[in-house]
Short mmCIF file of N, CA and C and ligand atoms in Angstrom, two decimals:
data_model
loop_
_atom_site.label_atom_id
_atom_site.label_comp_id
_atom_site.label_asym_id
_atom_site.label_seq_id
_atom_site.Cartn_x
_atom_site.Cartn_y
_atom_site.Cartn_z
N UNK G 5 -183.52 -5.67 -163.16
CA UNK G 5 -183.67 -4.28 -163.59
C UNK G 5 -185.13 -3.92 -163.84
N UNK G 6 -185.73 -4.57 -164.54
CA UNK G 6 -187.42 -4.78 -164.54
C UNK G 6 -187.71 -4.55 -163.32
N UNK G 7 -187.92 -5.31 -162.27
CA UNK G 7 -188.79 -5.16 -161.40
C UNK G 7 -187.96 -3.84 -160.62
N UNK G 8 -186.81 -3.62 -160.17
CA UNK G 8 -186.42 -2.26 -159.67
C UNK G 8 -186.96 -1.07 -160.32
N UNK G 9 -187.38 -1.31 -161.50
CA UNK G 9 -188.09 0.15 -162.42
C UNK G 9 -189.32 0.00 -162.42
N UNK G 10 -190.15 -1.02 -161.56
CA UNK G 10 -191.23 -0.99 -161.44
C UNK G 10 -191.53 -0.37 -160.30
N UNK G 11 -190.86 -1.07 -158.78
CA UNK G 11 -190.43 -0.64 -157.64
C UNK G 11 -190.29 1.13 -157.59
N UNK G 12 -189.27 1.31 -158.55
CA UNK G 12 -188.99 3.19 -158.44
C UNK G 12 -190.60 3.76 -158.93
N UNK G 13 -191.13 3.04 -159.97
CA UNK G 13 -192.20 3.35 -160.00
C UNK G 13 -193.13 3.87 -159.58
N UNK G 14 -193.65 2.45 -158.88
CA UNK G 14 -194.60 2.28 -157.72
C UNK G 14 -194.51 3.70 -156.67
N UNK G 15 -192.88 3.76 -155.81
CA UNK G 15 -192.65 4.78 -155.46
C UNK G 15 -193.22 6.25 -155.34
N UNK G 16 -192.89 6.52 -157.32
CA UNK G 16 -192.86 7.87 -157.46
C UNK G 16 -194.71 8.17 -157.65
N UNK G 17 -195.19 6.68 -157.86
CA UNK G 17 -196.77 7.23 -157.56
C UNK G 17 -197.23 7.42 -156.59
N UNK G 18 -197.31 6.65 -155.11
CA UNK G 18 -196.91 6.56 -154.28
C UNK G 18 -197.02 8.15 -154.18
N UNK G 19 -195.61 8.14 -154.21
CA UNK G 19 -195.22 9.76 -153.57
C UNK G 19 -196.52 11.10 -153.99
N UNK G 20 -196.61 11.10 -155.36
CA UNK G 20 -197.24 11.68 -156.09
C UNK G 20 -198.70 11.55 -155.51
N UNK G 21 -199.45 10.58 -155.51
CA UNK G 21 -200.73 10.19 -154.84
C UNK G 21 -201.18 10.30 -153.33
N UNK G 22 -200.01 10.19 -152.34
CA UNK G 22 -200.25 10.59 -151.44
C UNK G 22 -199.73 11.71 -150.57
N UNK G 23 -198.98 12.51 -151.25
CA UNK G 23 -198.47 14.01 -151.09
C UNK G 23 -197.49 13.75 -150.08
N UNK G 24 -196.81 12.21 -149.69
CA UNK G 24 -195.89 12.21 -148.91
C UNK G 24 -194.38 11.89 -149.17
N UNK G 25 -193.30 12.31 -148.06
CA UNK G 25 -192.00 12.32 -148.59
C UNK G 25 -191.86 11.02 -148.86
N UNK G 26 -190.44 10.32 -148.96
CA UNK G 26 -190.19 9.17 -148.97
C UNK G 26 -188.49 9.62 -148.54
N UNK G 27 -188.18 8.70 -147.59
CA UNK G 27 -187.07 8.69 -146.87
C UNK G 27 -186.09 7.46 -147.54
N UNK G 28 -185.22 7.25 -148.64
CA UNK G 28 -184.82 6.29 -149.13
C UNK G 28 -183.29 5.84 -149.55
N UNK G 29 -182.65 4.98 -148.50
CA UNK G 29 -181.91 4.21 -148.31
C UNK G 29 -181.01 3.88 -149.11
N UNK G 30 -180.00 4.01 -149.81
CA UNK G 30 -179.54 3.38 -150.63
C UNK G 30 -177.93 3.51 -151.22
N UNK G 31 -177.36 2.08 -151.74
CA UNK G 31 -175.74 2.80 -152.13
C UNK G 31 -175.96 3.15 -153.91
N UNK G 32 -176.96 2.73 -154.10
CA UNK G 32 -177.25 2.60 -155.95
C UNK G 32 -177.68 4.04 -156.29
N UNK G 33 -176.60 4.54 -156.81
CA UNK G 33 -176.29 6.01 -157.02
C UNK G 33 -177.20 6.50 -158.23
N UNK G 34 -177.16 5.31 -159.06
CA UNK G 34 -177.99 5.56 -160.52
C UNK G 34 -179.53 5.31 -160.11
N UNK G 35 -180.24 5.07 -159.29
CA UNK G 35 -181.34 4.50 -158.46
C UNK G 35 -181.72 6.14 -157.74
N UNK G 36 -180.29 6.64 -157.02
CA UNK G 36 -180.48 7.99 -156.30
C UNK G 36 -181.03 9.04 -157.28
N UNK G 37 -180.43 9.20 -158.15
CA UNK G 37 -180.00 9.97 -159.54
C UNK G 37 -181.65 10.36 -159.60
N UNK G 38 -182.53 8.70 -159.88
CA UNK G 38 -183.54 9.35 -160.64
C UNK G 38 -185.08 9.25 -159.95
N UNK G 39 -184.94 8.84 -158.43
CA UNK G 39 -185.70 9.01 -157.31
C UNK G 39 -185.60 10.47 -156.38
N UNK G 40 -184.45 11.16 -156.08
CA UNK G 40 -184.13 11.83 -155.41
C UNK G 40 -184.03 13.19 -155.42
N UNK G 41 -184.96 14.15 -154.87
CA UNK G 41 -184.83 15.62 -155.04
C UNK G 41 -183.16 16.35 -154.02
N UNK G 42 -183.72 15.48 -152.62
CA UNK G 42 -182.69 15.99 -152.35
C UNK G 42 -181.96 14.71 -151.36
N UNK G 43 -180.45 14.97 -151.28
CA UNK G 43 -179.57 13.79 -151.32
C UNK G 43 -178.37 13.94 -150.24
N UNK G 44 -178.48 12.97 -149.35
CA UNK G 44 -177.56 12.86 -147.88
C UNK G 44 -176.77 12.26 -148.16
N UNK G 45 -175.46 12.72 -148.10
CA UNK G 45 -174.58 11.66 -148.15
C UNK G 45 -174.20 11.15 -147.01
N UNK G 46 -173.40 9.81 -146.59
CA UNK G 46 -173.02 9.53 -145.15
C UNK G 46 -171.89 8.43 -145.14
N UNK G 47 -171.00 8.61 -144.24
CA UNK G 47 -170.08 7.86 -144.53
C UNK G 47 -169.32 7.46 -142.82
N UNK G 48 -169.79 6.30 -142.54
CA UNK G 48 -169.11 6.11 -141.18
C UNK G 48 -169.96 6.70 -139.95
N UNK G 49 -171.23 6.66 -140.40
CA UNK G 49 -172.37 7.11 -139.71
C UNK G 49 -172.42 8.55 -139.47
N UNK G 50 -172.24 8.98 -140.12
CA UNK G 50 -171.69 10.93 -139.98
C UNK G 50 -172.06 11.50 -141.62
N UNK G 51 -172.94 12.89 -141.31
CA UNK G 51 -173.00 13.27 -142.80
C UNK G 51 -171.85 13.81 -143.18
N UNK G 52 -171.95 13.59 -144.24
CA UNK G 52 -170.40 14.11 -145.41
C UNK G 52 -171.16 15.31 -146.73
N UNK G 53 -172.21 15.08 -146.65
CA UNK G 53 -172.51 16.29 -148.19
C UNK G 53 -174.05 15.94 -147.83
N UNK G 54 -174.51 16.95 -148.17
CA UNK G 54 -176.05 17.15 -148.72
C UNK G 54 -176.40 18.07 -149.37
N UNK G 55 -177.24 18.13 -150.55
CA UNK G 55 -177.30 18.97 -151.70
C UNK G 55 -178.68 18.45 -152.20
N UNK G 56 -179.42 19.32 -153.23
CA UNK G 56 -180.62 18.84 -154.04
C UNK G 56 -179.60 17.73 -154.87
N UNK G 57 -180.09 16.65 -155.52
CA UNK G 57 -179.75 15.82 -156.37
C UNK G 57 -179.06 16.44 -157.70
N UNK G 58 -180.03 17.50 -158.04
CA UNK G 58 -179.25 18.04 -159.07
C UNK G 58 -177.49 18.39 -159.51
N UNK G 59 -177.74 19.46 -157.87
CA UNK G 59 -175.98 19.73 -157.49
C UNK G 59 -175.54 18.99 -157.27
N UNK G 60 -175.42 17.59 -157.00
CA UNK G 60 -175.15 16.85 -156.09
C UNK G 60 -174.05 16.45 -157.07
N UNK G 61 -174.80 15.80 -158.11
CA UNK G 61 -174.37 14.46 -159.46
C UNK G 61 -173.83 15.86 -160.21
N UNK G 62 -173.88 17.42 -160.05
CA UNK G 62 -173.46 17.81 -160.98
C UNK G 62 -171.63 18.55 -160.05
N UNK G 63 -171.90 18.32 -159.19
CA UNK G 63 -170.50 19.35 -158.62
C UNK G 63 -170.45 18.70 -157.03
N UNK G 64 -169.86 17.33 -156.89
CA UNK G 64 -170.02 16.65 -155.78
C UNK G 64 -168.46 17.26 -155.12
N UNK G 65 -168.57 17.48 -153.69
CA UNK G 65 -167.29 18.55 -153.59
C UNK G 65 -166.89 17.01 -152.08
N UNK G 66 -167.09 16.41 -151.49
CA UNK G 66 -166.70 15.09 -151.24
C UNK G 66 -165.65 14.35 -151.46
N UNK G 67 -164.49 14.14 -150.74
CA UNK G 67 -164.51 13.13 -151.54
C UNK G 67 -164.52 11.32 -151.73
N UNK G 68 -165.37 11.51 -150.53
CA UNK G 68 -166.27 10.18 -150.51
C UNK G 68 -167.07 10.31 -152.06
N UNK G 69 -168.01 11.35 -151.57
CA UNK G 69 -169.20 11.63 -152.49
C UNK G 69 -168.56 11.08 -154.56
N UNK G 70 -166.98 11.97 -154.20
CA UNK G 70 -166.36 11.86 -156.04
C UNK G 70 -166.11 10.28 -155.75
N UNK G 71 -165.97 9.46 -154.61
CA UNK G 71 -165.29 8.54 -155.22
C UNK G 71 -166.47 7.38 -155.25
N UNK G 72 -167.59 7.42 -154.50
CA UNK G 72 -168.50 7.17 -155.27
C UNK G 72 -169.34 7.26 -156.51
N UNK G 73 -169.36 7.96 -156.99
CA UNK G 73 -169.78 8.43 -158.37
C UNK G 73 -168.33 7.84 -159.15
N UNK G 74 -166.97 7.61 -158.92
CA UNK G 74 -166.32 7.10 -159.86
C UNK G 74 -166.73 5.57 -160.16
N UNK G 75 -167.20 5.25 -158.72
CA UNK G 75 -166.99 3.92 -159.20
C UNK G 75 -168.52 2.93 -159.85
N UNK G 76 -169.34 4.24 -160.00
CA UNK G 76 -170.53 3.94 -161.29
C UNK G 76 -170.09 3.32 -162.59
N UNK G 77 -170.51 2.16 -163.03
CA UNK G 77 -170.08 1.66 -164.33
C UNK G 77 -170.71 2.39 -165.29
N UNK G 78 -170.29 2.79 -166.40
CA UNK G 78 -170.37 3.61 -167.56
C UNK G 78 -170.53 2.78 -168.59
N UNK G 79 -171.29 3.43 -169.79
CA UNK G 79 -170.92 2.52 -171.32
C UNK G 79 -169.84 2.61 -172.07
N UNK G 80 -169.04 1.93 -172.23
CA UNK G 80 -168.16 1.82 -173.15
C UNK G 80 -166.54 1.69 -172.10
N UNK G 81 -166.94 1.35 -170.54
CA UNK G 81 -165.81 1.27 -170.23
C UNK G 81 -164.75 0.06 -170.25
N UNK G 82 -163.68 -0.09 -170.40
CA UNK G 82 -163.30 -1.73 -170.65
C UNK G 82 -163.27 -2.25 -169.90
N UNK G 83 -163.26 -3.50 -170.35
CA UNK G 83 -163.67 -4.77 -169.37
C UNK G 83 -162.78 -4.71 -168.28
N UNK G 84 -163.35 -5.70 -167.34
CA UNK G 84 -162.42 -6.11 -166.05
C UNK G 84 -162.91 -5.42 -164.48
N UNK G 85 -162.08 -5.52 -163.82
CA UNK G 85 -162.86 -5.46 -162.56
C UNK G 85 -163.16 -3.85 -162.12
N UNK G 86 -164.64 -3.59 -161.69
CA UNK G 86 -165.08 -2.44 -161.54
C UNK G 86 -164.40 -1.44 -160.54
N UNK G 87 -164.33 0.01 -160.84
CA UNK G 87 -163.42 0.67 -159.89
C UNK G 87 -164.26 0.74 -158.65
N UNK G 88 -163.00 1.01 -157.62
CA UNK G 88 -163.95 1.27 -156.41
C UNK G 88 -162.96 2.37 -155.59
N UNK G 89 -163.25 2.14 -154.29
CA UNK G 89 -162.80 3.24 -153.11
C UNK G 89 -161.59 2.17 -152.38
N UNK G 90 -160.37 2.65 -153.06
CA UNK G 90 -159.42 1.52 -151.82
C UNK G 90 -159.32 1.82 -150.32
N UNK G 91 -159.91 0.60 -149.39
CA UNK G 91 -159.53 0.61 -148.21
C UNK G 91 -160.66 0.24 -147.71
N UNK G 92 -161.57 0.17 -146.37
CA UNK G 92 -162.46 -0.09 -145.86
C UNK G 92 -163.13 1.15 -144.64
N UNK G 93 -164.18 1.05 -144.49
CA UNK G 93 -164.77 1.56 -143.11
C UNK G 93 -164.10 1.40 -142.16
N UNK G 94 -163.65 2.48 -141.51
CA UNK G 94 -162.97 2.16 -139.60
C UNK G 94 -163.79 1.66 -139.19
N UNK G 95 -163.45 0.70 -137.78
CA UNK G 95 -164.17 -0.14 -137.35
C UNK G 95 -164.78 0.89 -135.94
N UNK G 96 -166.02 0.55 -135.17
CA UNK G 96 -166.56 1.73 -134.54
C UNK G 96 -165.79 1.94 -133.81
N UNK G 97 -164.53 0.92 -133.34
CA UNK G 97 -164.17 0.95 -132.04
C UNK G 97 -162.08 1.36 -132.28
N UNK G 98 -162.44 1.99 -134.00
CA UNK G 98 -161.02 2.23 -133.93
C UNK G 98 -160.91 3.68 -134.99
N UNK G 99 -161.97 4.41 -134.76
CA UNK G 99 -162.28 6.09 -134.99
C UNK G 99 -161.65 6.96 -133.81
N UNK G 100 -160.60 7.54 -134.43
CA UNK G 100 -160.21 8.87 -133.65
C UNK G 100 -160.51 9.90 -133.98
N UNK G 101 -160.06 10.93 -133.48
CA UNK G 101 -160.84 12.10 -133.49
C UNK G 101 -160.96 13.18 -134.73
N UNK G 102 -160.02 12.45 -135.78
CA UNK G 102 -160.28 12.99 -137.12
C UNK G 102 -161.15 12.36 -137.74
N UNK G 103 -160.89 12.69 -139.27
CA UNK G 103 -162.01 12.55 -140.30
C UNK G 103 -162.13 11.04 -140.42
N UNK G 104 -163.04 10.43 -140.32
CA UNK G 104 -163.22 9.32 -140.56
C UNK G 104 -162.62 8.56 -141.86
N UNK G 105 -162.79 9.30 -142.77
CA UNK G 105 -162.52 9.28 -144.13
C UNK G 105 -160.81 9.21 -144.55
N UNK G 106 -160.20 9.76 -143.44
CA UNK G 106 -158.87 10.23 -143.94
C UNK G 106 -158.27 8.78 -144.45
N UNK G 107 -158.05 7.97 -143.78
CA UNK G 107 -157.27 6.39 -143.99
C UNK G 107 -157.32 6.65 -145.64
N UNK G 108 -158.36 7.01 -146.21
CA UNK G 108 -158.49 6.42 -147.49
C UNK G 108 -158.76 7.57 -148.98
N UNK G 109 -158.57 8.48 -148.22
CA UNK G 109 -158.36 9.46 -149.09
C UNK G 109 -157.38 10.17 -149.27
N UNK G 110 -157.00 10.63 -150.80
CA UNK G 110 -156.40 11.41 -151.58
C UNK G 110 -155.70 12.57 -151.21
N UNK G 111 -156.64 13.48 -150.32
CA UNK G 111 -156.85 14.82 -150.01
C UNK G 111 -155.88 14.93 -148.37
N UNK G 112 -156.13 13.42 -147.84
CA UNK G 112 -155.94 13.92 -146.24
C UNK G 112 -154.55 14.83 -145.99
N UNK G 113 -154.82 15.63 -145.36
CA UNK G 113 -153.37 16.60 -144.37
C UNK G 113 -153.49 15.99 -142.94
N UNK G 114 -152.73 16.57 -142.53
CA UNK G 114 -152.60 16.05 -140.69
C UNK G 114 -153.36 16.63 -139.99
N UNK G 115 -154.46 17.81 -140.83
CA UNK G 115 -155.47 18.53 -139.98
C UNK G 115 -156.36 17.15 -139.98
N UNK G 116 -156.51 16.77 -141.28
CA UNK G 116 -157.88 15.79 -141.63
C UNK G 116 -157.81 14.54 -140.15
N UNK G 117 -156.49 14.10 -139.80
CA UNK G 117 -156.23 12.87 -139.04
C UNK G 117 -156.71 13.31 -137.75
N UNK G 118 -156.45 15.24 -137.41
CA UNK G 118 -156.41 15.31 -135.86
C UNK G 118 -157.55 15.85 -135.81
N UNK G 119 -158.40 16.35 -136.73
CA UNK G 119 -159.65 17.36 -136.00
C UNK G 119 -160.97 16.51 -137.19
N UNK G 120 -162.17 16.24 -136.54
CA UNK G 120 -162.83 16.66 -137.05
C UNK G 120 -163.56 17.33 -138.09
N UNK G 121 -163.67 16.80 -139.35
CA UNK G 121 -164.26 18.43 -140.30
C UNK G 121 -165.92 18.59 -139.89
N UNK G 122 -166.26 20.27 -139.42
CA UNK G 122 -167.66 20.64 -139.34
C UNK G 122 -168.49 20.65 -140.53
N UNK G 123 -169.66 19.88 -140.58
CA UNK G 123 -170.51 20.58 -141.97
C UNK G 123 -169.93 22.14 -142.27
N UNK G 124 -170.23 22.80 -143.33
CA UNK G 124 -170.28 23.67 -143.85
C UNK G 124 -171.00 24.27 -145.05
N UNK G 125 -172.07 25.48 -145.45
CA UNK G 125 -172.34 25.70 -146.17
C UNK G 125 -171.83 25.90 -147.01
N UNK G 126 -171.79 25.83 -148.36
CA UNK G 126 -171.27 25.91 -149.66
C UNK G 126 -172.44 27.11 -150.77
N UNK G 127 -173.77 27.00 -150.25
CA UNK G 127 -174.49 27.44 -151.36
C UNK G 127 -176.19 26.84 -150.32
N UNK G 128 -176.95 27.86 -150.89
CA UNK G 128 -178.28 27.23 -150.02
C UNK G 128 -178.56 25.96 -150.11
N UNK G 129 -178.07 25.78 -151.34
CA UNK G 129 -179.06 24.17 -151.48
C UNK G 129 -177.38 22.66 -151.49
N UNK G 130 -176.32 23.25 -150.80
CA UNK G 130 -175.13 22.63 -150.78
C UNK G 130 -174.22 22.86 -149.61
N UNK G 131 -174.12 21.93 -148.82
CA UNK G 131 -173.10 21.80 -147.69
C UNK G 131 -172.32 20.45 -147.90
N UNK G 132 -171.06 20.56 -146.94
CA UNK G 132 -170.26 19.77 -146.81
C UNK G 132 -169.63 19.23 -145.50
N UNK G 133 -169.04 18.23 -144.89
CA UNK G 133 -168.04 17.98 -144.31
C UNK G 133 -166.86 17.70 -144.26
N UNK G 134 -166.15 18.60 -144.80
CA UNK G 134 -164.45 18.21 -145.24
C UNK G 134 -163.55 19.26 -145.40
N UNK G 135 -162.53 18.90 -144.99
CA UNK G 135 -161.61 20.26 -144.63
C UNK G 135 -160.64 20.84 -145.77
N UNK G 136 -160.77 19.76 -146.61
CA UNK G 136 -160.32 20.20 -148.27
C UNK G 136 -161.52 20.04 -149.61
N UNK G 137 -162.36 20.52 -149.39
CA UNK G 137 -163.62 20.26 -150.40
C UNK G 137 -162.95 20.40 -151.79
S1 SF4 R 228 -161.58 16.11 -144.20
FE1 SF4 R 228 -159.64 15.56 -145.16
S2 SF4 R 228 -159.57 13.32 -145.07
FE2 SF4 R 228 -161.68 13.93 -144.69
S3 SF4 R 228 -162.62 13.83 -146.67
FE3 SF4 R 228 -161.94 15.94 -146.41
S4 SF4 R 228 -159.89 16.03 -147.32
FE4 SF4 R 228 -160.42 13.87 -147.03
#
Protein backbone atom coordinates (compact mmCIF):
# COMPACT_ATOMS: atom_id res chain seq x y z
CA UNK A 1 0.00 0.00 0.00
CA UNK A 2 3.07 2.30 0.68
CA UNK A 3 4.69 2.04 -2.35
CA UNK A 4 1.22 2.12 -4.58
CA UNK A 5 0.66 5.68 -2.79
CA UNK A 6 3.89 6.60 -3.73
CA UNK A 7 3.46 5.28 -7.37
CA UNK A 8 -0.17 7.33 -7.54
CA UNK A 9 2.00 9.93 -6.42
CA UNK A 10 4.76 10.07 -8.54
CA UNK A 11 1.92 9.98 -11.19
CA UNK A 12 -0.12 12.88 -10.17
CA UNK A 13 3.27 14.95 -10.29
CA UNK A 14 4.15 13.65 -13.25
CA UNK A 15 0.90 14.67 -14.65
CA UNK A 16 0.94 18.03 -12.99
CA UNK A 17 4.68 18.86 -14.12
CA UNK A 18 4.43 17.89 -17.42
CA UNK A 19 0.92 19.10 -18.54
CA UNK A 20 0.34 15.55 -19.86
CA UNK A 21 -2.65 13.05 -19.80
CA UNK A 22 -2.07 9.74 -18.38
CA UNK A 23 -3.90 6.82 -19.93
CA UNK A 24 -4.32 4.28 -16.88
CA UNK A 25 -5.13 0.71 -16.78
CA UNK A 26 -6.65 -0.76 -14.10
CA UNK A 27 -9.33 -3.19 -12.12
CA UNK A 28 -8.46 -1.31 -8.57
CA UNK A 29 -11.50 0.82 -8.41
CA UNK A 30 -10.29 2.55 -5.12
CA UNK A 31 -6.84 3.37 -7.12
CA UNK A 32 -9.49 4.71 -10.08
CA UNK A 33 -11.47 6.72 -7.48
CA UNK A 34 -8.49 8.86 -6.62
CA UNK A 35 -6.28 9.08 -9.92
CA UNK A 36 -9.07 9.56 -12.37
CA UNK A 37 -10.92 12.61 -13.85
CA UNK A 38 -12.50 10.76 -16.30
CA UNK A 39 -13.36 6.90 -16.37
CA UNK A 40 -13.92 4.00 -19.18
CA UNK A 41 -15.45 1.30 -18.29
CA UNK A 42 -14.95 -2.06 -20.40
CA UNK A 43 -16.06 -5.31 -20.23
CA UNK A 44 -15.32 -8.11 -22.84
CA UNK A 45 -13.31 -5.71 -24.85
CA UNK A 46 -16.31 -3.35 -25.59
CA UNK A 47 -17.10 -0.04 -23.70
CA UNK A 48 -19.91 -0.38 -21.17
CA UNK A 49 -19.99 3.30 -19.34
CA UNK A 50 -17.91 6.33 -19.43
CA UNK A 51 -18.44 9.27 -17.22
CA UNK A 52 -16.08 11.95 -15.29
CA UNK A 53 -15.06 9.87 -12.13
CA UNK A 54 -17.15 11.89 -10.12
CA UNK A 55 -20.55 10.57 -11.77
CA UNK A 56 -19.18 7.59 -12.22
CA UNK A 57 -18.62 6.32 -8.26
CA UNK A 58 -21.61 8.55 -7.65
CA UNK A 59 -24.60 7.10 -10.04
CA UNK A 60 -22.93 4.07 -11.95
CA UNK A 61 -26.00 3.08 -14.30
CA UNK A 62 -23.98 -0.43 -15.51
CA UNK A 63 -24.42 -3.15 -14.46
CA UNK A 64 -21.08 -4.42 -14.79
CA UNK A 65 -20.00 -0.96 -13.60
CA UNK A 66 -22.69 -1.63 -9.99
CA UNK A 67 -21.29 -4.92 -9.73
CA UNK A 68 -17.97 -3.83 -9.62
CA UNK A 69 -18.14 -1.24 -7.15
CA UNK A 70 -20.09 -4.00 -5.00
CA UNK A 71 -17.47 -6.04 -4.81
CA UNK A 72 -15.01 -3.17 -3.17
CA UNK A 73 -14.23 -4.24 0.41
CA UNK A 74 -15.60 -1.77 2.92
CA UNK A 75 -14.89 -1.15 6.76
CA UNK A 76 -16.74 -2.91 8.98
CA UNK A 77 -17.87 -5.63 6.58
CA UNK A 78 -17.90 -9.26 8.07
CA UNK A 79 -15.54 -11.56 7.67
CA UNK A 80 -15.28 -14.24 5.01
CA UNK A 81 -14.98 -14.46 1.44
CA UNK A 82 -15.11 -11.16 -0.60
CA UNK A 83 -18.19 -10.45 -2.88
CA UNK A 84 -17.79 -10.65 -6.43
CA UNK A 85 -19.57 -10.89 -10.01
CA UNK A 86 -20.90 -14.65 -10.42
CA UNK A 87 -19.85 -16.23 -13.63
CA UNK A 88 -16.92 -15.51 -15.96
CA UNK A 89 -15.92 -13.61 -19.29
CA UNK A 90 -17.30 -15.31 -22.63
CA UNK A 91 -14.67 -16.81 -24.25
CA UNK A 92 -13.74 -14.73 -27.69
CA UNK A 93 -14.80 -17.51 -29.62
CA UNK A 94 -18.22 -18.08 -27.86
CA UNK A 95 -19.84 -14.21 -28.06
CA UNK A 96 -23.05 -13.92 -29.90
CA UNK A 97 -24.61 -11.25 -31.03
CA UNK A 98 -26.00 -9.96 -27.75
CA UNK A 99 -24.75 -8.29 -24.77
CA UNK A 100 -21.79 -9.76 -23.74
CA UNK A 101 -22.68 -9.24 -20.25
CA UNK A 102 -26.04 -10.95 -20.33
CA UNK A 103 -24.81 -14.71 -19.04
CA UNK A 104 -24.28 -12.94 -15.83
CA UNK A 105 -26.50 -10.40 -15.14
CA UNK A 106 -29.50 -9.57 -13.12
CA UNK A 107 -31.17 -7.27 -15.62
CA UNK A 108 -30.89 -9.55 -18.87
CA UNK A 109 -34.35 -9.79 -21.15
CA UNK A 110 -34.19 -11.70 -24.43
CA UNK A 111 -33.52 -8.28 -26.09
CA UNK A 112 -30.10 -8.25 -24.00
CA UNK A 113 -29.21 -12.11 -25.48
CA UNK A 114 -30.30 -11.14 -29.22
CA UNK A 115 -29.16 -7.55 -29.99
CA UNK A 116 -26.40 -5.73 -29.11
CA UNK A 117 -26.80 -2.64 -26.64
CA UNK A 118 -25.51 0.85 -28.52
CA UNK A 119 -23.59 3.37 -26.29
CA UNK A 120 -25.94 5.95 -25.33
CA UNK A 121 -25.92 9.38 -23.90
CA UNK A 122 -27.24 9.81 -20.52
CA UNK A 123 -25.95 13.44 -19.64
CA UNK A 124 -22.78 15.34 -21.24
CA UNK A 125 -20.40 14.05 -19.06
CA UNK A 126 -22.33 10.24 -18.90
CA UNK A 127 -23.01 7.48 -21.42
CA UNK A 128 -23.79 3.97 -21.41
CA UNK A 129 -24.06 0.57 -23.07
CA UNK A 130 -27.04 -1.30 -21.89
CA UNK A 131 -30.45 -1.82 -22.76
CA UNK A 132 -31.78 -1.68 -19.14
CA UNK A 133 -29.53 1.06 -17.45
S1 LIG B 1 -27.77 -4.93 -22.00
FE1 LIG B 1 -29.00 -6.30 -20.74
S2 LIG B 1 -27.61 -7.98 -20.19
FE2 LIG B 1 -26.35 -6.29 -20.93
S3 LIG B 1 -25.79 -5.22 -19.11
FE3 LIG B 1 -27.62 -4.21 -19.88
S4 LIG B 1 -29.34 -5.21 -18.84
FE4 LIG B 1 -27.52 -6.50 -18.55
Amino acid sequence: MTVQAQVLDLLEELRETTGTAIQFISHNLGVVSQLAENVVVMYAGRVVERATAEELFANPQHPYTIGLLGTLPRIGMPRGALPSIPGAVPPLDQRGSGCPFADRCTRATPTCMAEMPEEVELSAVHSVACHHP
